[in-house]
Tab-separated table of C-alpha atoms and ligand atoms in Angstrom:
chain	number	residue	atom	x	y	z
A	1421	UNK	CA	-12.158	26.563	-4.489
A	1422	UNK	CA	-8.595	27.768	-4.648
A	1423	UNK	CA	-7.258	25.237	-7.146
A	1424	UNK	CA	-6.230	27.878	-9.662
A	1425	UNK	CA	-4.685	29.901	-6.882
A	1426	UNK	CA	-2.587	26.951	-5.797
A	1427	UNK	CA	-1.315	26.590	-9.362
A	1428	UNK	CA	-0.374	30.217	-9.586
A	1429	UNK	CA	1.210	29.904	-6.248
A	1430	UNK	CA	3.460	27.003	-7.134
A	1431	UNK	CA	4.815	29.294	-9.783
A	1432	UNK	CA	5.226	32.247	-7.474
A	1433	UNK	CA	7.086	30.249	-4.883
A	1434	UNK	CA	9.963	29.189	-7.076
A	1435	UNK	CA	12.124	30.946	-4.511
A	1436	UNK	CA	12.056	30.680	-0.759
A	1437	UNK	CA	10.440	33.452	1.281
A	1438	UNK	CA	13.918	33.996	2.629
A	1439	UNK	CA	15.382	34.691	-0.820
A	1440	UNK	CA	12.446	36.913	-1.707
A	1441	UNK	CA	13.026	38.816	1.551
A	1442	UNK	CA	9.326	38.413	2.192
A	1443	UNK	CA	8.001	39.691	5.510
A	1444	UNK	CA	6.843	36.198	6.351
A	1445	UNK	CA	10.407	34.917	6.297
A	1446	UNK	CA	10.673	36.723	9.618
A	1447	UNK	CA	9.435	34.431	12.437
A	1448	UNK	CA	8.546	37.391	14.635
A	1449	UNK	CA	6.187	38.648	11.927
A	1450	UNK	CA	4.651	35.201	11.597
A	1451	UNK	CA	4.052	34.920	15.314
A	1452	UNK	CA	2.561	38.396	15.390
A	1453	UNK	CA	0.245	37.540	12.556
A	1454	UNK	CA	-0.845	34.350	14.323
A	1455	UNK	CA	-1.696	36.279	17.473
A	1456	UNK	CA	-3.545	39.165	15.862
A	1457	UNK	CA	-6.905	39.283	14.129
A	1458	UNK	CA	-9.111	36.322	14.960
A	1459	UNK	CA	-7.260	35.593	18.181
A	1460	UNK	CA	-6.709	39.132	19.450
A	1461	UNK	CA	-10.348	40.012	18.809
A	1462	UNK	CA	-11.516	36.953	20.712
A	1463	UNK	CA	-13.309	35.381	17.762
A	1464	UNK	CA	-11.219	32.276	18.424
A	1465	UNK	CA	-9.574	31.158	21.666
A	1466	UNK	CA	-5.787	31.188	21.737
A	1467	UNK	CA	-4.126	27.800	21.865
A	1468	UNK	CA	-3.139	28.417	25.450
A	1469	UNK	CA	-6.712	29.178	26.489
A	1470	UNK	CA	-7.943	26.076	24.710
A	1471	UNK	CA	-5.314	23.753	26.135
A	1472	UNK	CA	-5.741	24.936	29.690
A	1473	UNK	CA	-9.368	23.763	29.626
A	1474	UNK	CA	-8.186	20.159	29.823
A	1475	UNK	CA	-4.449	20.138	30.569
A	1476	UNK	CA	-2.104	21.557	33.129
A	1477	UNK	CA	-0.229	24.409	31.557
A	1478	UNK	CA	2.490	25.124	30.768
A	1479	UNK	CA	2.759	21.880	28.821
A	1480	UNK	CA	5.561	19.611	29.974
A	1481	UNK	CA	7.467	16.959	28.068
A	1482	UNK	CA	6.916	13.277	28.736
A	1483	UNK	CA	9.563	10.623	28.200
A	1484	UNK	CA	11.967	11.605	25.425
A	1485	UNK	CA	11.671	9.167	22.532
A	1486	UNK	CA	12.815	10.984	19.431
A	1487	UNK	CA	15.745	13.228	18.605
A	1488	UNK	CA	14.960	15.045	15.395
A	1489	UNK	CA	17.930	16.613	13.708
A	1490	UNK	CA	17.580	19.096	10.900
A	1491	UNK	CA	20.695	18.737	8.742
A	1492	UNK	CA	20.033	21.904	6.779
A	1493	UNK	CA	17.452	23.935	4.909
A	1494	UNK	CA	18.852	23.265	1.461
A	1495	UNK	CA	16.526	21.281	-0.747
A	1496	UNK	CA	16.251	20.380	-4.422
A	1497	UNK	CA	12.549	21.286	-4.260
A	1498	UNK	CA	10.613	24.400	-3.291
A	1499	UNK	CA	7.235	22.952	-2.303
A	1500	UNK	CA	4.501	25.525	-1.919
A	1501	UNK	CA	3.446	24.210	1.496
A	1502	UNK	CA	6.949	23.885	2.992
A	1503	UNK	CA	7.085	24.898	6.662
A	1504	UNK	CA	10.882	24.978	6.535
A	1505	UNK	CA	10.930	27.482	3.666
A	1506	UNK	CA	13.523	25.156	2.188
A	1507	UNK	CA	14.901	25.352	-1.315
A	1508	UNK	CA	18.008	25.331	-3.481
A	1509	UNK	CA	18.698	28.913	-2.411
A	1510	UNK	CA	18.997	28.065	1.307
A	1511	UNK	CA	22.583	27.691	2.419
A	1512	UNK	CA	22.100	26.759	6.077
A	1513	UNK	CA	23.811	23.371	6.465
A	1514	UNK	CA	24.947	21.508	9.579
A	1515	UNK	CA	28.741	21.365	9.970
A	1516	UNK	CA	30.780	18.325	11.005
A	1517	UNK	CA	31.516	20.008	14.358
A	1518	UNK	CA	27.815	20.282	15.160
A	1519	UNK	CA	27.293	16.716	13.951
A	1520	UNK	CA	29.958	15.591	16.407
A	1521	UNK	CA	28.100	17.365	19.202
A	1522	UNK	CA	24.939	15.574	18.080
A	1523	UNK	CA	26.721	12.215	18.170
A	1524	UNK	CA	27.788	12.878	21.748
A	1525	UNK	CA	24.191	13.566	22.653
A	1526	UNK	CA	23.006	10.449	20.812
A	1527	UNK	CA	25.428	8.382	22.887
A	1528	UNK	CA	23.847	9.520	26.135
A	1529	UNK	CA	20.227	9.931	25.176
A	1530	UNK	CA	17.336	7.817	26.381
A	1531	UNK	CA	15.595	8.343	23.040
A	1532	UNK	CA	15.095	5.286	20.853
A	1533	UNK	CA	14.698	7.090	17.549
A	1534	UNK	CA	16.872	9.423	15.551
A	1535	UNK	CA	14.936	11.357	12.938
A	1536	UNK	CA	16.976	13.101	10.253
A	1537	UNK	CA	15.250	15.819	8.324
A	1538	UNK	CA	15.877	18.997	6.337
A	1539	UNK	CA	15.543	20.392	3.631
A	1540	UNK	CA	16.823	17.371	1.854
A	1541	UNK	CA	19.118	15.862	4.507
A	1542	UNK	CA	20.956	13.897	1.839
A	1543	UNK	CA	22.266	17.171	0.384
A	1544	UNK	CA	24.403	17.794	3.436
A	1545	UNK	CA	27.908	16.810	2.237
A	1546	UNK	CA	28.537	14.899	5.476
A	1547	UNK	CA	25.192	13.151	5.523
A	1548	UNK	CA	26.538	9.661	4.864
A	1549	UNK	CA	29.328	9.991	7.376
A	1550	UNK	CA	26.835	11.093	9.986
A	1551	UNK	CA	24.427	8.214	9.320
A	1552	UNK	CA	27.296	5.718	9.520
A	1553	UNK	CA	28.538	7.145	12.811
A	1554	UNK	CA	25.037	7.355	14.274
A	1555	UNK	CA	24.211	3.782	13.319
A	1556	UNK	CA	27.333	2.617	15.187
A	1557	UNK	CA	25.981	4.089	18.412
A	1558	UNK	CA	23.173	1.579	18.393
A	1559	UNK	CA	20.091	3.764	18.532
A	1560	UNK	CA	17.108	1.573	17.683
A	1561	UNK	CA	15.538	3.380	14.770
A	1562	UNK	CA	17.194	5.815	12.372
A	1563	UNK	CA	14.712	7.663	10.217
A	1564	UNK	CA	15.703	9.623	7.147
A	1565	UNK	CA	13.025	11.923	5.779
A	1566	UNK	CA	13.675	11.723	2.099
A	1567	UNK	CA	11.748	13.754	-0.431
A	1568	UNK	CA	12.300	10.907	-2.959
A	1569	UNK	CA	13.171	13.120	-5.928
A	1570	UNK	CA	16.647	13.678	-4.522
A	1571	UNK	CA	17.387	9.997	-5.183
A	1572	UNK	CA	16.963	10.509	-8.922
A	1573	UNK	CA	18.068	14.163	-9.043
A	1574	UNK	CA	21.736	13.465	-9.648
A	1575	UNK	CA	23.880	10.420	-10.317
A	1576	UNK	CA	25.668	10.805	-7.014
A	1577	UNK	CA	22.404	10.096	-5.187
A	1578	UNK	CA	21.298	7.074	-7.239
A	1579	UNK	CA	22.825	4.611	-4.783
A	1580	UNK	CA	20.994	6.100	-1.772
A	1581	UNK	CA	18.526	3.179	-1.568
A	1582	UNK	CA	21.488	0.814	-1.288
A	1583	UNK	CA	23.152	3.070	1.286
A	1584	UNK	CA	19.926	3.250	3.326
A	1585	UNK	CA	19.682	-0.523	3.211
A	1586	UNK	CA	23.249	-1.061	4.365
A	1587	UNK	CA	22.620	1.033	7.457
A	1588	UNK	CA	19.131	-0.248	8.062
A	1589	UNK	CA	17.717	3.246	7.739
A	1590	UNK	CA	13.970	3.676	8.095
A	1591	UNK	CA	12.879	5.753	5.119
A	1592	UNK	CA	9.970	8.163	5.519
A	1593	UNK	CA	9.001	9.898	2.317
A	1594	UNK	CA	6.526	12.520	1.345
A	1595	UNK	CA	4.159	11.855	-1.482
A	1596	UNK	CA	1.258	14.252	-1.084
A	1597	UNK	CA	-1.014	12.256	-3.331
A	1598	UNK	CA	-1.128	9.150	-5.455
A	1599	UNK	CA	-2.069	11.161	-8.495
A	1600	UNK	CA	0.290	13.224	-10.604
A	1601	UNK	CA	-1.647	16.465	-10.823
A	1602	UNK	CA	-1.961	17.265	-7.133
A	1603	UNK	CA	1.564	16.170	-6.342
A	1604	UNK	CA	3.034	18.353	-9.047
A	1605	UNK	CA	0.936	21.354	-8.046
A	1606	UNK	CA	2.190	21.237	-4.519
A	1607	UNK	CA	5.742	20.107	-5.060
A	1608	UNK	CA	6.614	21.183	-8.585
A	1609	UNK	CA	6.316	19.882	-12.126
A	1610	UNK	CA	7.731	16.417	-12.675
A	1611	UNK	CA	7.934	15.652	-8.973
A	1612	UNK	CA	5.374	12.892	-9.209
A	1613	UNK	CA	7.161	10.925	-11.916
A	1614	UNK	CA	10.525	11.295	-10.165
A	1615	UNK	CA	8.972	10.190	-6.881
A	1616	UNK	CA	7.506	7.097	-8.523
A	1617	UNK	CA	10.899	6.230	-10.005
A	1618	UNK	CA	12.544	6.636	-6.607
A	1619	UNK	CA	9.888	4.534	-4.872
A	1620	UNK	CA	10.502	1.761	-7.395
A	1621	UNK	CA	14.239	1.910	-6.658
A	1622	UNK	CA	13.505	1.627	-2.938
A	1623	UNK	CA	11.163	-1.316	-3.531
A	1624	UNK	CA	13.822	-2.995	-5.662
A	1625	UNK	CA	16.349	-3.129	-2.825
A	1626	UNK	CA	13.652	-4.479	-0.508
A	1627	UNK	CA	12.065	-1.388	1.055
A	1628	UNK	CA	8.370	-1.445	1.903
A	1629	UNK	CA	7.939	-5.100	1.027
A	1630	UNK	CA	5.932	-7.481	3.125
A	1631	UNK	CA	8.248	-9.642	5.252
A	1632	UNK	CA	11.086	-7.150	4.858
A	1633	UNK	CA	12.634	-5.322	7.802
A	1634	UNK	CA	13.370	-2.343	5.615
A	1635	UNK	CA	10.666	0.171	6.436
A	1636	UNK	CA	9.298	2.599	3.909
A	1637	UNK	CA	6.562	4.894	5.168
A	1638	UNK	CA	4.853	7.622	3.201
A	1639	UNK	CA	3.686	11.007	4.372
A	1640	UNK	CA	0.485	12.499	3.045
A	1641	UNK	CA	-0.315	16.134	3.564
A	1642	UNK	CA	-3.258	17.939	2.002
A	1643	UNK	CA	-2.494	19.936	-1.124
A	1644	UNK	CA	-4.499	22.957	-0.116
A	1645	UNK	CA	-6.417	24.694	2.632
A	1646	UNK	CA	-8.110	21.633	4.047
A	1647	UNK	CA	-7.396	19.081	6.748
A	1648	UNK	CA	-6.384	15.483	6.257
A	1649	UNK	CA	-9.056	12.923	6.879
A	1650	UNK	CA	-8.929	9.464	8.351
A	1651	UNK	CA	-5.370	8.138	8.081
A	1652	UNK	CA	-6.439	4.522	7.667
A	1653	UNK	CA	-8.830	5.240	4.812
A	1654	UNK	CA	-6.118	7.289	3.115
A	1655	UNK	CA	-3.600	4.516	3.566
A	1656	UNK	CA	-6.020	2.069	1.927
A	1657	UNK	CA	-6.533	4.382	-1.043
A	1658	UNK	CA	-2.791	5.068	-1.429
A	1659	UNK	CA	-1.915	1.372	-1.217
A	1660	UNK	CA	-4.508	0.326	-3.749
A	1661	UNK	CA	-3.672	3.061	-6.222
A	1662	UNK	CA	0.119	2.740	-6.017
A	1663	UNK	CA	-0.048	-1.026	-6.290
A	1664	UNK	CA	-2.465	-1.006	-9.189
A	1665	UNK	CA	-0.948	1.828	-11.180
A	1666	UNK	CA	2.757	1.358	-10.459
A	1667	UNK	CA	3.200	-1.904	-8.562
A	1668	UNK	CA	4.663	0.078	-5.659
A	1669	UNK	CA	4.494	-1.100	-2.060
A	1670	UNK	CA	5.045	0.680	1.235
A	1671	UNK	CA	4.422	0.114	4.940
A	1672	UNK	CA	2.441	2.900	6.589
A	1673	UNK	CA	0.948	6.186	5.615
A	1674	UNK	CA	1.239	9.162	7.961
A	1675	UNK	CA	-1.404	11.836	7.441
A	1676	UNK	CA	0.036	15.201	8.440
A	1677	UNK	CA	-1.797	18.493	8.843
A	1678	UNK	CA	-0.201	21.563	7.284
A	1679	UNK	CA	0.691	24.013	10.025
A	1680	UNK	CA	-0.088	27.660	9.368
A	1681	UNK	CA	3.497	28.876	9.239
A	1682	UNK	CA	6.031	29.878	6.606
A	1683	UNK	CA	5.106	29.179	2.980
A	1684	UNK	CA	1.841	27.487	3.873
A	1685	UNK	CA	0.861	30.552	5.861
A	1686	UNK	CA	1.766	32.671	2.860
A	1687	UNK	CA	-0.512	30.539	0.700
A	1688	UNK	CA	-3.357	30.771	3.224
A	1689	UNK	CA	-3.148	34.533	3.322
A	1690	UNK	CA	-2.746	35.048	-0.428
A	1691	UNK	CA	-5.628	32.703	-1.267
A	1692	UNK	CA	-7.840	34.263	1.419
A	1693	UNK	CA	-8.194	30.943	3.175
A	1694	UNK	CA	-6.458	31.937	6.399
A	1695	UNK	CA	-9.532	32.653	8.524
A	1696	UNK	CA	-11.470	29.609	7.368
A	1697	UNK	CA	-8.445	27.414	7.891
A	1698	UNK	CA	-7.885	28.644	11.434
A	1699	UNK	CA	-11.577	28.137	12.176
A	1700	UNK	CA	-11.346	24.608	10.777
A	1701	UNK	CA	-8.310	23.852	12.954
A	1702	UNK	CA	-9.936	25.226	16.086
A	1703	UNK	CA	-13.265	23.488	15.373
A	1704	UNK	CA	-11.412	20.204	14.963
A	1705	UNK	CA	-9.447	20.685	18.191
A	1706	UNK	CA	-9.170	17.326	19.911
A	1707	UNK	CA	-8.174	17.317	23.596
A	1708	UNK	CA	-6.996	13.700	23.256
A	1709	UNK	CA	-4.446	14.757	20.663
A	1710	UNK	CA	-2.833	17.215	23.080
A	1711	UNK	CA	-1.719	14.331	25.259
A	1712	UNK	CA	0.530	13.081	22.490
A	1713	UNK	CA	1.655	16.137	20.577
A	1714	UNK	CA	5.102	15.659	19.163
A	1715	UNK	CA	6.868	18.133	21.441
A	1716	UNK	CA	6.070	15.878	24.399
A	1717	UNK	CA	8.363	13.080	23.238
A	1718	UNK	CA	10.684	14.841	20.794
A	1719	UNK	CA	13.527	17.321	20.798
A	1720	UNK	CA	14.405	19.169	17.637
A	1721	UNK	CA	17.952	20.236	16.798
A	1722	UNK	CA	18.608	22.830	14.140
A	1723	UNK	CA	21.426	22.914	11.564
A	1724	UNK	CA	23.355	25.287	13.831
A	1725	UNK	CA	22.896	23.121	16.917
A	1726	UNK	CA	20.142	24.949	18.783
A	1727	UNK	CA	17.419	23.038	20.578
A	1728	UNK	CA	13.679	23.400	20.036
A	1729	UNK	CA	10.468	21.730	21.189
A	1730	UNK	CA	9.733	20.701	17.617
A	1731	UNK	CA	10.645	21.415	14.013
A	1732	UNK	CA	7.865	24.033	13.791
A	1733	UNK	CA	9.140	25.974	16.781
A	1734	UNK	CA	12.560	25.752	15.178
A	1735	UNK	CA	11.246	27.508	12.077
A	1736	UNK	CA	9.643	30.136	14.301
A	1737	UNK	CA	12.983	30.514	16.127
A	1738	UNK	CA	11.392	29.676	19.473
A	1739	UNK	CA	14.337	28.069	21.246
A	1740	UNK	CA	13.633	25.736	24.181
A	1741	UNK	CA	12.837	27.475	27.441
A	1742	UNK	CA	15.801	25.974	29.261
A	1743	UNK	CA	19.234	26.874	30.508
A	1744	UNK	CA	20.479	24.377	27.931
A	1745	UNK	CA	19.779	25.751	24.490
A	1746	UNK	CA	22.594	24.304	22.420
A	1747	UNK	CA	23.586	20.757	21.569
A	1748	UNK	CA	27.144	21.426	22.756
A	1749	UNK	CA	25.729	21.820	26.305
A	1750	UNK	CA	23.331	18.892	25.963
A	1751	UNK	CA	21.831	17.778	29.251
A	1752	UNK	CA	18.744	15.645	28.948
A	1753	UNK	CA	17.586	15.871	32.552
A	1754	UNK	CA	17.751	19.615	32.479
A	1755	UNK	CA	15.918	19.761	29.149
A	1756	UNK	CA	13.167	17.419	30.270
A	1757	UNK	CA	12.263	19.962	32.920
A	1758	UNK	CA	11.442	22.661	30.458
A	1759	UNK	CA	8.097	24.262	29.668
A	1760	UNK	CA	6.988	23.756	26.087
A	1761	UNK	CA	6.483	26.949	24.110
A	1762	UNK	CA	3.123	27.098	22.407
A	1763	UNK	CA	1.294	29.482	20.108
A	1764	UNK	CA	-1.584	29.408	17.636
A	1765	UNK	CA	0.327	27.305	15.068
A	1766	UNK	CA	0.022	24.434	17.573
A	1767	UNK	CA	-3.633	24.031	16.574
A	1768	UNK	CA	-2.209	22.213	13.554
A	1769	UNK	CA	-1.006	19.409	15.827
A	1770	UNK	CA	-4.314	18.913	17.631
A	1771	UNK	CA	-6.935	18.952	14.881
A	1772	UNK	CA	-8.986	15.810	14.386
A	1773	UNK	CA	-6.864	12.752	14.953
A	1774	UNK	CA	-3.905	15.036	15.635
A	1775	UNK	CA	-0.759	15.361	13.605
A	1776	UNK	CA	2.920	14.707	14.170
A	1777	UNK	CA	5.903	13.623	12.117
A	1778	UNK	CA	4.638	10.083	12.762
A	1779	UNK	CA	1.116	10.931	11.565
A	1780	UNK	CA	-2.021	10.820	13.716
A	1781	UNK	CA	-1.617	10.784	17.480
A	1782	UNK	CA	-5.141	10.240	18.827
B	426	UNK	CA	-29.040	42.529	9.111
B	427	UNK	CA	-26.648	41.277	6.504
B	428	UNK	CA	-27.003	42.873	3.079
B	429	UNK	CA	-26.885	39.583	1.205
B	430	UNK	CA	-28.784	36.347	1.660
B	431	UNK	CA	-25.784	34.063	1.687
B	432	UNK	CA	-22.674	34.684	3.775
B	433	UNK	CA	-19.991	31.953	3.705
B	434	UNK	CA	-19.310	32.620	7.393
B	435	UNK	CA	-22.885	31.534	8.201
B	436	UNK	CA	-22.020	27.916	7.432
B	437	UNK	CA	-19.885	27.804	10.573
B	438	UNK	CA	-22.928	28.938	12.554
B	439	UNK	CA	-25.127	26.082	11.339
B	440	UNK	CA	-24.868	24.357	14.712
B	441	UNK	CA	-26.461	27.382	16.360
B	442	UNK	CA	-29.918	26.405	15.092
B	443	UNK	CA	-29.961	24.086	18.088
B	444	UNK	CA	-30.011	27.077	20.423
B	445	UNK	CA	-33.578	27.981	19.435
B	446	UNK	CA	-34.891	24.443	19.504
B	447	UNK	CA	-32.597	22.165	21.318
B	448	UNK	CA	-34.554	18.955	20.945
B	449	UNK	CA	-35.138	19.195	17.216
B	450	UNK	CA	-31.697	20.582	16.476
B	451	UNK	CA	-30.021	17.819	18.390
B	452	UNK	CA	-32.147	15.150	16.739
B	453	UNK	CA	-31.301	16.550	13.339
B	454	UNK	CA	-27.536	16.652	13.931
B	455	UNK	CA	-27.483	13.180	15.463
B	456	UNK	CA	-29.332	11.882	12.442
B	457	UNK	CA	-27.120	13.829	10.054
B	458	UNK	CA	-23.958	12.500	11.662
B	459	UNK	CA	-25.231	8.941	11.587
B	460	UNK	CA	-26.240	9.144	7.931
B	461	UNK	CA	-22.697	9.958	6.833
B	462	UNK	CA	-20.924	7.256	8.801
B	463	UNK	CA	-19.462	4.227	7.074
B	464	UNK	CA	-22.261	1.779	6.379
B	465	UNK	CA	-23.379	-0.325	3.459
B	466	UNK	CA	-22.110	2.666	1.501
B	467	UNK	CA	-18.692	4.052	2.303
B	468	UNK	CA	-18.363	7.540	3.784
B	469	UNK	CA	-16.587	8.433	0.549
B	470	UNK	CA	-19.520	7.344	-1.615
B	471	UNK	CA	-21.933	9.251	0.593
B	472	UNK	CA	-19.805	12.352	0.296
B	473	UNK	CA	-20.160	12.200	-3.499
B	474	UNK	CA	-23.918	11.680	-3.245
B	475	UNK	CA	-24.118	14.668	-0.919
B	476	UNK	CA	-22.154	16.749	-3.405
B	477	UNK	CA	-24.512	15.804	-6.246
B	478	UNK	CA	-27.587	16.588	-4.160
B	479	UNK	CA	-26.036	19.883	-3.011
B	480	UNK	CA	-26.032	20.977	-6.625
B	481	UNK	CA	-29.541	19.800	-7.288
B	482	UNK	CA	-30.906	21.675	-4.280
B	483	UNK	CA	-28.522	24.508	-5.164
B	484	UNK	CA	-27.301	25.058	-1.658
B	485	UNK	CA	-24.090	27.118	-1.705
B	486	UNK	CA	-23.249	26.101	1.843
B	487	UNK	CA	-23.538	22.422	0.990
B	488	UNK	CA	-21.485	22.841	-2.183
B	489	UNK	CA	-18.652	24.483	-0.211
B	490	UNK	CA	-18.887	21.891	2.522
B	491	UNK	CA	-18.882	18.838	0.283
B	492	UNK	CA	-16.216	20.130	-2.064
B	493	UNK	CA	-13.997	20.518	0.970
B	494	UNK	CA	-15.100	17.167	2.362
B	495	UNK	CA	-14.256	15.546	-0.968
B	496	UNK	CA	-10.797	17.123	-1.046
B	497	UNK	CA	-10.190	15.885	2.471
B	498	UNK	CA	-11.163	12.384	1.485
B	499	UNK	CA	-8.892	12.446	-1.549
B	500	UNK	CA	-11.801	12.468	-3.986
B	501	UNK	CA	-10.543	13.702	-7.348
B	502	UNK	CA	-12.029	16.615	-9.240
B	503	UNK	CA	-13.018	14.239	-12.054
B	504	UNK	CA	-15.066	12.192	-9.589
B	505	UNK	CA	-16.623	15.338	-8.174
B	506	UNK	CA	-17.589	16.637	-11.616
B	507	UNK	CA	-19.119	13.287	-12.579
B	508	UNK	CA	-21.187	13.373	-9.407
B	509	UNK	CA	-22.383	16.884	-10.296
B	510	UNK	CA	-23.345	15.635	-13.758
B	511	UNK	CA	-25.198	12.688	-12.262
B	512	UNK	CA	-27.236	15.163	-10.217
B	513	UNK	CA	-27.718	17.522	-13.146
B	514	UNK	CA	-28.764	14.676	-15.446
B	515	UNK	CA	-31.466	13.575	-13.029
B	516	UNK	CA	-32.573	17.148	-12.564
B	517	UNK	CA	-32.619	17.743	-16.324
B	518	UNK	CA	-34.370	14.418	-16.841
B	519	UNK	CA	-36.927	15.302	-14.216
B	520	UNK	CA	-37.826	18.410	-16.215
B	521	UNK	CA	-37.789	16.638	-19.522
B	522	UNK	CA	-39.845	13.665	-18.456
B	523	UNK	CA	-42.670	16.152	-17.856
B	524	UNK	CA	-42.516	16.662	-21.589
B	525	UNK	CA	-44.532	13.465	-21.776
B	526	UNK	CA	-47.233	15.118	-19.700
B	527	UNK	CA	-47.179	18.066	-22.058
B	528	UNK	CA	-47.465	15.714	-25.024
B	529	UNK	CA	-50.333	13.828	-23.383
B	530	UNK	CA	-52.215	17.009	-22.634
B	531	UNK	CA	-51.532	18.395	-26.098
B	532	UNK	CA	-52.864	15.259	-27.695
B	533	UNK	CA	-55.909	15.167	-25.450
B	534	UNK	CA	-56.819	18.753	-26.137
B	535	UNK	CA	-56.176	18.581	-29.845
B	536	UNK	CA	-58.763	17.351	-32.324
C	1881	SF4	S1	10.867	18.489	-0.153
C	1881	SF4	FE1	10.366	18.898	1.990
C	1881	SF4	S2	11.965	20.274	2.713
C	1881	SF4	FE2	12.050	20.274	0.479
C	1881	SF4	S3	10.813	22.038	-0.117
C	1881	SF4	FE3	9.496	20.229	-0.146
C	1881	SF4	S4	8.537	20.177	1.861
C	1881	SF4	FE4	10.291	21.565	2.007
C	1882	SF4	S1	3.733	22.999	17.003
C	1882	SF4	FE1	2.981	21.042	17.776
C	1882	SF4	S2	4.786	19.932	18.375
C	1882	SF4	FE2	5.369	22.083	18.220
C	1882	SF4	S3	5.100	22.953	20.220
C	1882	SF4	FE3	3.197	23.260	19.161
C	1882	SF4	S4	1.950	21.470	19.687
C	1882	SF4	FE4	4.058	20.989	20.210
C-alpha cells in the first residue's frame, strides 16, 4: 500500500503545482490526461457514455439551491489532496468589486444557501465585510468552509468562532480523520493538533452542541487512493472518537470522494494508483447519484468572478456553457438553461453513495 | 498467457468466473455479499476477520482487497496488524500443536 508514498508526497507538495510550474497545474493537460489512456483505449467508458445509459444528456441543472463562492486560492495549508492547488504561494484573491457583484446576485437569487470556500476564505482581507453584507441580504444559510487551523494560525483569526456566531454562520470544516497520523500526512505536520484546538474553540462558543442552532459539520475525505465508505458509519466512529478523546462535538459528517484532478491527480499518478483508482470509481458508479450531483443545484463563482458548474470545473477552467459567464452579467434564468460540462473527473461525484460538498447524495 | 501466476489486474476480473458457470458463480457472490453485511458482527469486524484469514490462506488478491476495504472503513494500521498477528498466531499454533503428536509418536516408538 502507498502509505510511505503518501508521506514522501506530503513533503514533496510543500509548494503548489502552480508554483512548481508542474504540467498538471495546466487544466488543459489534466483534461487531456483524463481522456487518454484507459478512456481513449475503451478499457473504461467515458463519463458521458456512462451517464447517457440512464439520463438524458447533456445534463441540465435542476432548481438552483446553492451559490458557492471561492474567495481565493490562498491558504495557510498545502494539503496533498487539494483539488484547488491552494497554498500560501497562491495570490488569487477576490476583490471588493467582484464581491459587490456577488452581493447583487445574492439579492436576486432563488438559492437558499451561500457557500464560501477557498483556499482559506478567511484569508481574504475583505472576508468579514463580505459575510456581514451577505448576512444582511437574508439568505437562509451561510456556509463558511473553514480548514480549522486558520483559526489558531494567527492572533488576528482567534476571534473567528465569535465572528461566525455573531453572523450565524454555518461552519463546515475538514478533518480527514479522527487520528493524528493520517490527518498530518494528508494536511501537514501539526495540523491535527491545531484542528483539535480550533474545534474546541468552536464548541466553546456553542458550535456543534446539541440544542444549539450553531451548526458545525465536518468533512471527511480519504487520505489516499481509496473511496470513502458509508457516511453514517464514519460519522458514528468520528463522533465516538472525538467525544472520547477530546470531548469535541459536531453535527454531521460529510464523506467526500477525492476527485482525480490537481494535486490528488498528481498523487495518483506518482504513486501508480491512477488506473486502479479510476477503475474503482467507474466500478462504483451509481446511477442514482447522478440525479443529485452538485452541479445540478449549485453554481460556482471563482475569485475573479467567472461562473462554473462546480468548484471542480472551476479548477479545470471549464466555464459555464452559457452566454452569461461572469458574475457582473448575472442572469439566473439564462444560466439555468445551460448544459452542464462533464468529463471523466465527474466519476468522483457518482461513486457509491455519491459525493458533493454536502457529502453523500444517494 | 500471462508470464506470472498473480496479476493485480486479475482481481478486478473476479466477477467473470460467473460467465463460465452462471448458477454457481451467482450463488457464490450472493453468499459472499450476504456474509459481509452488518449482522451480529459489524461489517467492520468482518473486514478485520477477512484480512486475518487472507494472510492465513496467503491470497494476495484478498490481502489487497481487505487492506483497501479496511482503509475505506477507517480501520487503523494498528488494528490491521493485530488482525494479521491473530491469524499468524493461530497458524503458528496450528503447526506447533502438532508437536504434541510428534511427542506422542516419539514416546510410543521409543523404548
Ligand atoms: S485546507 Fe483546503 S484549500 Fe487549503 S490546501 Fe488544504 S484542501 Fe486545499
Ligand atoms: S465534477 Fe461533479 S459537480 Fe462538477 S460537473 Fe462533474 S458531476 Fe457535476
